[in-house]
PDB file of C-alpha atoms in Angstrom:
ATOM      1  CA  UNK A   1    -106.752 -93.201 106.545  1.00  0.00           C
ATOM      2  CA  UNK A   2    -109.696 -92.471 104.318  1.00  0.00           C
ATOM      3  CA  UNK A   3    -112.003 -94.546 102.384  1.00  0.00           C
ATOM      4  CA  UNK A   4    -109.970 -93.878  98.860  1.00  0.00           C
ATOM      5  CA  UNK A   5    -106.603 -95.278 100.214  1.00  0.00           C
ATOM      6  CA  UNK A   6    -108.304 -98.364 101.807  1.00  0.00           C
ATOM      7  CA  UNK A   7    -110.269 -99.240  98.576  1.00  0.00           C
ATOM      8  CA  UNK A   8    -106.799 -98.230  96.568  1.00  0.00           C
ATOM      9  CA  UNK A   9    -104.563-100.867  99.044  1.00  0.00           C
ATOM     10  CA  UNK A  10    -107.991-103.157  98.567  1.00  0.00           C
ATOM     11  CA  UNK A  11    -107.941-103.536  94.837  1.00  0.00           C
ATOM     12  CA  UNK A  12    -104.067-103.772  94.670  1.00  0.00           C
ATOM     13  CA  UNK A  13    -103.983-106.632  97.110  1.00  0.00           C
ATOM     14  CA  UNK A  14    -107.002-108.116  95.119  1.00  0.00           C
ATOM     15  CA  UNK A  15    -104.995-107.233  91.702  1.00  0.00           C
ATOM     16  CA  UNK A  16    -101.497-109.262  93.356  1.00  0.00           C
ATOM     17  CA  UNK A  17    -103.668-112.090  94.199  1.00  0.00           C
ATOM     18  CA  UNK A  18    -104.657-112.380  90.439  1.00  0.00           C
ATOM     19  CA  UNK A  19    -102.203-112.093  88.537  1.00  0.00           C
ATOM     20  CA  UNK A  20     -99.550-113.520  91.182  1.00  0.00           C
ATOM     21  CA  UNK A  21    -101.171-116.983  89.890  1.00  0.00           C
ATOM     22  CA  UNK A  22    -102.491-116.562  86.781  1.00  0.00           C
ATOM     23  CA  UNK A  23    -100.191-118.971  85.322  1.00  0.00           C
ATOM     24  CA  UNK A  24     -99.119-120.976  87.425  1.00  0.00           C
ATOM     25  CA  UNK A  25    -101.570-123.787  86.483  1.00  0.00           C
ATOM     26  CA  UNK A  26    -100.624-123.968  82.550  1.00  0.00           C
ATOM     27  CA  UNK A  27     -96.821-123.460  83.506  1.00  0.00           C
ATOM     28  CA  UNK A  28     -97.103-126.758  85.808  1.00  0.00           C
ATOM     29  CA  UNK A  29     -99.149-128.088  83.170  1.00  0.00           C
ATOM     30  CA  UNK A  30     -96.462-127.661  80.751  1.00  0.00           C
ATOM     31  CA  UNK A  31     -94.164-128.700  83.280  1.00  0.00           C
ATOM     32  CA  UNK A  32     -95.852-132.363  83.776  1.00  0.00           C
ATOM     33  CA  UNK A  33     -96.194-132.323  79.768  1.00  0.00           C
ATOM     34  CA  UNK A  34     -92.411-131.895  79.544  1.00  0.00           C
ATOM     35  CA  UNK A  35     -91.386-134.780  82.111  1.00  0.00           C
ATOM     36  CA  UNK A  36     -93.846-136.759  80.289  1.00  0.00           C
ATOM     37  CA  UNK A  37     -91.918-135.982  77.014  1.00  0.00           C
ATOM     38  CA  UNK A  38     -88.716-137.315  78.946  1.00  0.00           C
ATOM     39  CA  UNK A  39     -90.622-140.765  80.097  1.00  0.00           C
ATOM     40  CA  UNK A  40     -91.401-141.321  76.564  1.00  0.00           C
ATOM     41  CA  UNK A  41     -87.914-140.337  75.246  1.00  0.00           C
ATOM     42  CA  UNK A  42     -86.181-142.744  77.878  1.00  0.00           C
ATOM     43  CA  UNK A  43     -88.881-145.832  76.736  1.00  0.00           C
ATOM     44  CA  UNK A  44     -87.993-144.842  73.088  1.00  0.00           C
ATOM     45  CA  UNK A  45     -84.578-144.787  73.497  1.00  0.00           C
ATOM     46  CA  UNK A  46     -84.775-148.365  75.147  1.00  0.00           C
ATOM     47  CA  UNK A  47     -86.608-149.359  72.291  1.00  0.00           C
ATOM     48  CA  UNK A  48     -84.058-148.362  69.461  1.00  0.00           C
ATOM     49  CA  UNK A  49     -81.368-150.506  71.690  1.00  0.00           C
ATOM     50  CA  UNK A  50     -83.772-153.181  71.880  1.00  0.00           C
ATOM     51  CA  UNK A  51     -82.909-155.019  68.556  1.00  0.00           C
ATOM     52  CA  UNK A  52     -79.373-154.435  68.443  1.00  0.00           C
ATOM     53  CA  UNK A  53     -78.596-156.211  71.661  1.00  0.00           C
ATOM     54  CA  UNK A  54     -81.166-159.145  70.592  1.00  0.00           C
ATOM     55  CA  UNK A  55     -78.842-159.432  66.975  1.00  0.00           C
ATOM     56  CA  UNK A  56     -75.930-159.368  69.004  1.00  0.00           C
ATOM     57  CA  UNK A  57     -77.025-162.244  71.326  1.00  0.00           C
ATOM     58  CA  UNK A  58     -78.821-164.062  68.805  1.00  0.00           C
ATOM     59  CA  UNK A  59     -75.404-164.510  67.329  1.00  0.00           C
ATOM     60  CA  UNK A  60     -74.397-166.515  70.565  1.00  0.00           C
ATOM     61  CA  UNK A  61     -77.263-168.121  71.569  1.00  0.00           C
ATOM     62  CA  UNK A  62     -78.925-169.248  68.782  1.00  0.00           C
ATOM     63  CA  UNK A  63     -80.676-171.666  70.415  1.00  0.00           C
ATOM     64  CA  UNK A  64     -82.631-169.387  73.142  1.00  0.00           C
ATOM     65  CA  UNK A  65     -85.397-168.202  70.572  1.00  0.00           C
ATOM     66  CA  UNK A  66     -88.303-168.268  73.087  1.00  0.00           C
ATOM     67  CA  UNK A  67     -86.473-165.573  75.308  1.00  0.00           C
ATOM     68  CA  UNK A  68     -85.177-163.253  72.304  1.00  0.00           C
ATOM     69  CA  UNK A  69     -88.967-163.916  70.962  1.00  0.00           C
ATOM     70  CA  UNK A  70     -90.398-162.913  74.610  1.00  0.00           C
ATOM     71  CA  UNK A  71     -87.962-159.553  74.031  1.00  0.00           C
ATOM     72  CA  UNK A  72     -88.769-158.877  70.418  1.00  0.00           C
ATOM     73  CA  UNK A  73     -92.634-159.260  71.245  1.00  0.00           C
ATOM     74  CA  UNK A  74     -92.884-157.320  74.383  1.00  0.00           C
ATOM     75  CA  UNK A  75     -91.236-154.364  72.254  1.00  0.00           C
ATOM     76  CA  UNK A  76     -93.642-154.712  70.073  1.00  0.00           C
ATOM     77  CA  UNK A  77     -96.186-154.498  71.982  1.00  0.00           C
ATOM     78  CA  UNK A  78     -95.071-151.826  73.808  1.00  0.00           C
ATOM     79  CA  UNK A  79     -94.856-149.686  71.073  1.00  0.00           C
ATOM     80  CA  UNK A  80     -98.797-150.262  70.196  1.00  0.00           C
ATOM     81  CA  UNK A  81     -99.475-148.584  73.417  1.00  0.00           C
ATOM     82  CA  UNK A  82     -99.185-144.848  73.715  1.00  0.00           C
ATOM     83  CA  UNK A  83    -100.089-142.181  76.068  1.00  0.00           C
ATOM     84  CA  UNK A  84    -100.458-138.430  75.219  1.00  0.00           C
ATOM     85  CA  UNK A  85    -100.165-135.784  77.193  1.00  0.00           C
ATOM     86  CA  UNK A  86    -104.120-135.748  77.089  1.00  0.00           C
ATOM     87  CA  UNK A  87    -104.385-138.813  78.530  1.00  0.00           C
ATOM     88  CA  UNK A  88    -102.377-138.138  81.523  1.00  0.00           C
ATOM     89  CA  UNK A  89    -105.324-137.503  83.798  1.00  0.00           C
ATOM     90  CA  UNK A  90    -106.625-140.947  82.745  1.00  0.00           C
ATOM     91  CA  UNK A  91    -104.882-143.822  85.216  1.00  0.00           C
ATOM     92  CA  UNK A  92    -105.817-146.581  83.549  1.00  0.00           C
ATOM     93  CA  UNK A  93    -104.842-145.013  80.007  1.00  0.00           C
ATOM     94  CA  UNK A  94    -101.365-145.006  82.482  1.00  0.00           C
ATOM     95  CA  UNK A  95    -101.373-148.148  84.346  1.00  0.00           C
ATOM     96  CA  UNK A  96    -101.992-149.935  80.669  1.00  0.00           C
ATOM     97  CA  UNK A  97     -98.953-148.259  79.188  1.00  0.00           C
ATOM     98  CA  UNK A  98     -96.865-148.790  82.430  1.00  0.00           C
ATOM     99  CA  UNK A  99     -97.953-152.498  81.946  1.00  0.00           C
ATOM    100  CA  UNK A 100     -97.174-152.905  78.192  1.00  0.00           C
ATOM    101  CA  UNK A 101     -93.348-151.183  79.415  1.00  0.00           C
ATOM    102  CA  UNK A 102     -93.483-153.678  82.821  1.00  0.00           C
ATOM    103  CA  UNK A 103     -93.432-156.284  79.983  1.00  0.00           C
ATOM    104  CA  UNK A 104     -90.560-154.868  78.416  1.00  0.00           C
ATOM    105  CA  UNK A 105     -88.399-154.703  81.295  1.00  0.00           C
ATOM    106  CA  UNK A 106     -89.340-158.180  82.333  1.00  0.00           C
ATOM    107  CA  UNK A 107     -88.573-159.879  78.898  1.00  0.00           C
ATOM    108  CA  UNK A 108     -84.911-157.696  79.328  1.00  0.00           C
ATOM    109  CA  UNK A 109     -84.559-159.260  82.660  1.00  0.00           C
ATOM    110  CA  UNK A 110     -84.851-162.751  81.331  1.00  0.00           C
ATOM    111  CA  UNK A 111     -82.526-161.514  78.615  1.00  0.00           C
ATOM    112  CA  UNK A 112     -80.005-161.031  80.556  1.00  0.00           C
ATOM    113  CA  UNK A 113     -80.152-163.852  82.500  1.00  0.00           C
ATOM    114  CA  UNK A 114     -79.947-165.963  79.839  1.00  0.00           C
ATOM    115  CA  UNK A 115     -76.776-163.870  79.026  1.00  0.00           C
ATOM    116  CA  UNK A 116     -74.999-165.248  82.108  1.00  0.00           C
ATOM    117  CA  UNK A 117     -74.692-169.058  79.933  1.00  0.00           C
ATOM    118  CA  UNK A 118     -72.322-167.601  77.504  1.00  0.00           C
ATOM    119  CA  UNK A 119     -69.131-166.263  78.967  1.00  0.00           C
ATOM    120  CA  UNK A 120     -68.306-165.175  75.476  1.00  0.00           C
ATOM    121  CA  UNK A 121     -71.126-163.336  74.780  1.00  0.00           C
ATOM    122  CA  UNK A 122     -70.264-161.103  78.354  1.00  0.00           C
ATOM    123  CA  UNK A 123     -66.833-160.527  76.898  1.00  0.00           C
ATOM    124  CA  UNK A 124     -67.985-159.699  73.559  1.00  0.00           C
ATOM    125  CA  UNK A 125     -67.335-155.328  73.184  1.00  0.00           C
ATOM    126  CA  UNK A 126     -70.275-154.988  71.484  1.00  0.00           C
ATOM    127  CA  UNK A 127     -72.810-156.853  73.791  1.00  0.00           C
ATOM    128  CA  UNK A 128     -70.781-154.692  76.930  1.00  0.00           C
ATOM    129  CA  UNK A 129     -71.098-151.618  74.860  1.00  0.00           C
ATOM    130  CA  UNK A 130     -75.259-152.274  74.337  1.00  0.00           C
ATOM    131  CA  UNK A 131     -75.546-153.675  77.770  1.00  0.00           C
ATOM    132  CA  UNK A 132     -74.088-150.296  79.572  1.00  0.00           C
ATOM    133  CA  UNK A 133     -76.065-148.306  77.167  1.00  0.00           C
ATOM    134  CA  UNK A 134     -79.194-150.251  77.722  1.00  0.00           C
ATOM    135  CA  UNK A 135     -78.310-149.987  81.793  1.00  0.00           C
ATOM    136  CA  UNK A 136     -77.845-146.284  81.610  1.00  0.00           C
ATOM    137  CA  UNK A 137     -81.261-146.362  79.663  1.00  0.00           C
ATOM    138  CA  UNK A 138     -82.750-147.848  82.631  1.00  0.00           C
ATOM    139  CA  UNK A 139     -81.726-145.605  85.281  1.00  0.00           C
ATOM    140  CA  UNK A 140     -82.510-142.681  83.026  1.00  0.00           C
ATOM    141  CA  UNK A 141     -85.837-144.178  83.155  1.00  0.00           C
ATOM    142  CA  UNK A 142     -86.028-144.257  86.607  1.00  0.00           C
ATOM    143  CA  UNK A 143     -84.945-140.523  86.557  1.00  0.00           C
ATOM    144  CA  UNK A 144     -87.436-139.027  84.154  1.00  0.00           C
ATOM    145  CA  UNK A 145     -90.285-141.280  85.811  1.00  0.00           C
ATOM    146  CA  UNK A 146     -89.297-139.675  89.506  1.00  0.00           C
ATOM    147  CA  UNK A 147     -89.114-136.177  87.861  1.00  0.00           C
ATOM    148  CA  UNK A 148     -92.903-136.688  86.143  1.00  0.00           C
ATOM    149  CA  UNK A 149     -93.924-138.101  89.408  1.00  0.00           C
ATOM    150  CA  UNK A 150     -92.590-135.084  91.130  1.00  0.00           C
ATOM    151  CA  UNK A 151     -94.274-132.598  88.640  1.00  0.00           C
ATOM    152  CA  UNK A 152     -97.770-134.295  88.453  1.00  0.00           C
ATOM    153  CA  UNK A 153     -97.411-134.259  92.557  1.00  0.00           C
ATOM    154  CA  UNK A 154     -96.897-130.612  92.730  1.00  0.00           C
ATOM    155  CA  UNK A 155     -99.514-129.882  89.465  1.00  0.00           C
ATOM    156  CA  UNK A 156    -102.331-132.514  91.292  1.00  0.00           C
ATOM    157  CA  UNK A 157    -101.489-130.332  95.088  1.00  0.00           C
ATOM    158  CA  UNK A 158    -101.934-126.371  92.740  1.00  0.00           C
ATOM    159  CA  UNK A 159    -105.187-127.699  91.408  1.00  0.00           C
ATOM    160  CA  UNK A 160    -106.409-129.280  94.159  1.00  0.00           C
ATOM    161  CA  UNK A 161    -105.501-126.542  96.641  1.00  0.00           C
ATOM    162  CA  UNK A 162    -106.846-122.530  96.637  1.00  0.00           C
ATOM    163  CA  UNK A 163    -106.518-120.619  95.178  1.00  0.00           C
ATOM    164  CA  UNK A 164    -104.504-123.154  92.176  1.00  0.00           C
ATOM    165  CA  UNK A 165    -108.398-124.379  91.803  1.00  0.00           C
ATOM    166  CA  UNK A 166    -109.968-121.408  90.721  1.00  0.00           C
ATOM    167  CA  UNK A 167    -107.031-120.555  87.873  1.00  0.00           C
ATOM    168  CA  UNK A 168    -107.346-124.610  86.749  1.00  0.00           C
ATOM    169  CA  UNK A 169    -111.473-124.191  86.814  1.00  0.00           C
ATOM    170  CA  UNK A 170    -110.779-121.322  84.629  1.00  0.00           C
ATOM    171  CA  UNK A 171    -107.990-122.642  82.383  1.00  0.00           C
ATOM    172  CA  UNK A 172    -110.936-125.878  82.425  1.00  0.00           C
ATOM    173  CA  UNK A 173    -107.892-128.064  83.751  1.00  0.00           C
ATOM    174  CA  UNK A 174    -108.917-129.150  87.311  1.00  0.00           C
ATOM    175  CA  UNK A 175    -108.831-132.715  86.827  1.00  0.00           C
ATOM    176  CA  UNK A 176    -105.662-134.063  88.173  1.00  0.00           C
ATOM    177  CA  UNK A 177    -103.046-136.073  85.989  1.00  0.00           C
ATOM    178  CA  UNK A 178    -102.285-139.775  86.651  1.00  0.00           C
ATOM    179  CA  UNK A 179     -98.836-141.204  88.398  1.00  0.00           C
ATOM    180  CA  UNK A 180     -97.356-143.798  87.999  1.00  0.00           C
ATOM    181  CA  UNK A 181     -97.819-147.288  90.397  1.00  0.00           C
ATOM    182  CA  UNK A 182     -95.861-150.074  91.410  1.00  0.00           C
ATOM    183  CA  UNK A 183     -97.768-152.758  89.077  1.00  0.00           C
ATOM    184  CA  UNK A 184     -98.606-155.785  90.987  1.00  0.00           C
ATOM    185  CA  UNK A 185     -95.761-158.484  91.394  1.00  0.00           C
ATOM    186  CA  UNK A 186     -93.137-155.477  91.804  1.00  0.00           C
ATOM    187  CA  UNK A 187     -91.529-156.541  95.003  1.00  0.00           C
ATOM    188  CA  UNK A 188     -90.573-159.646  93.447  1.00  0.00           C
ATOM    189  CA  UNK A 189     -88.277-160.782  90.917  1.00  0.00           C
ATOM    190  CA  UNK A 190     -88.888-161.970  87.523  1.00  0.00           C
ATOM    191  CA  UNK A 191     -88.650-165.662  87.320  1.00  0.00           C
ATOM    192  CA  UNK A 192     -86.365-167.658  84.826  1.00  0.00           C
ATOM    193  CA  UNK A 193     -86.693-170.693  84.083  1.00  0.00           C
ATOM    194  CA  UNK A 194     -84.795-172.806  81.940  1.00  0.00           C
TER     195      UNK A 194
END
């Protein structure tokens, strides 16, 4: 073959290489961004159940204030922290609102064991309506967190890998984005005490 047809096969291999992966970086970008949307929309819709299975219990157990109080403040604090998408390549920005939502889930815990005193509270259809929709909650929590942990793994391997490092040095997004952790005290349950 001639000079012409190798410098032809040259610049189309060199042209595929280019544009094969132009855009892969901002599509797994977007991708992290949208199972980061789904995190928050799970913790949101947790919250919005939040006081209308503490009304419902408060009407049983009137008398367990400090563990509806625990629940009613670790909501609120949860909702002072947020995390935008541009903070996802900051872990502590994500380890601080993993904490504040750790909080939540442990105050719910307690909730519920408190829960187990009044055998008419469990039968009541409202509280077993709230509880299964808070339950669900929780596993689609678990869900959307394994699916942003599984699209910040394969975004964090593209832009630390070739040739996903020169398109995120040019798109200016090579610094990886932040998973989530097992917060310390994980492997053990939350205690109760009455």
């Amino acid at each position: 073959m001639n000079r012409t047809v190798w410098i032809i096969i040259a610049l189309a291999a060199i042209g595929l290489f280019v544009f094969s992966g132009i855009n892969t970086v901002p599509r797994l970008d977007e991708k992290v961004n949208a199972s980061w949307a789904e995190v928050q929309n799970q913790y949101q819709r947790r919250m919005d159940l939040i006081p209308n299975l503490v009304e419902t219990v408060k009407g049983y157990a009137n008398f367990e204030q400090k563990t509806l109080v625990d629940v009613i403040n670790a909501r609120a604090n949860a909702s002072k922290v947020t995390l935008n998408t541009d903070q996802l390549s900051d872990p502590e920005a994500v380890k601080k609102f993993e904490a504040a939502q750790g909080n939540v889930s442990s105050a719910l815990s307690r909730l519920m064991v408190v829960v187990e005193k009044y055998p008419d509270l469990k039968a009541d259809q409202n509280f077993l309506a709230l509880q299964s929709q808070l339950e669900g909650t929780e596993n689609r929590i678990t869900i959307a967190r394994k699916d942003y942990i599984e699209s910040v793994q394969e975004y964090n391997t593209t832009v630390r890998t070739f040739p996903g490092r020169i398109w995120a040095m040019i798109y200016g997004a090579a610094k990886p984005k932040a998973t989530f952790v097992a917060t310390e005290g994980a492997d053990r349950p939350p205690a109760v005490k009455f």
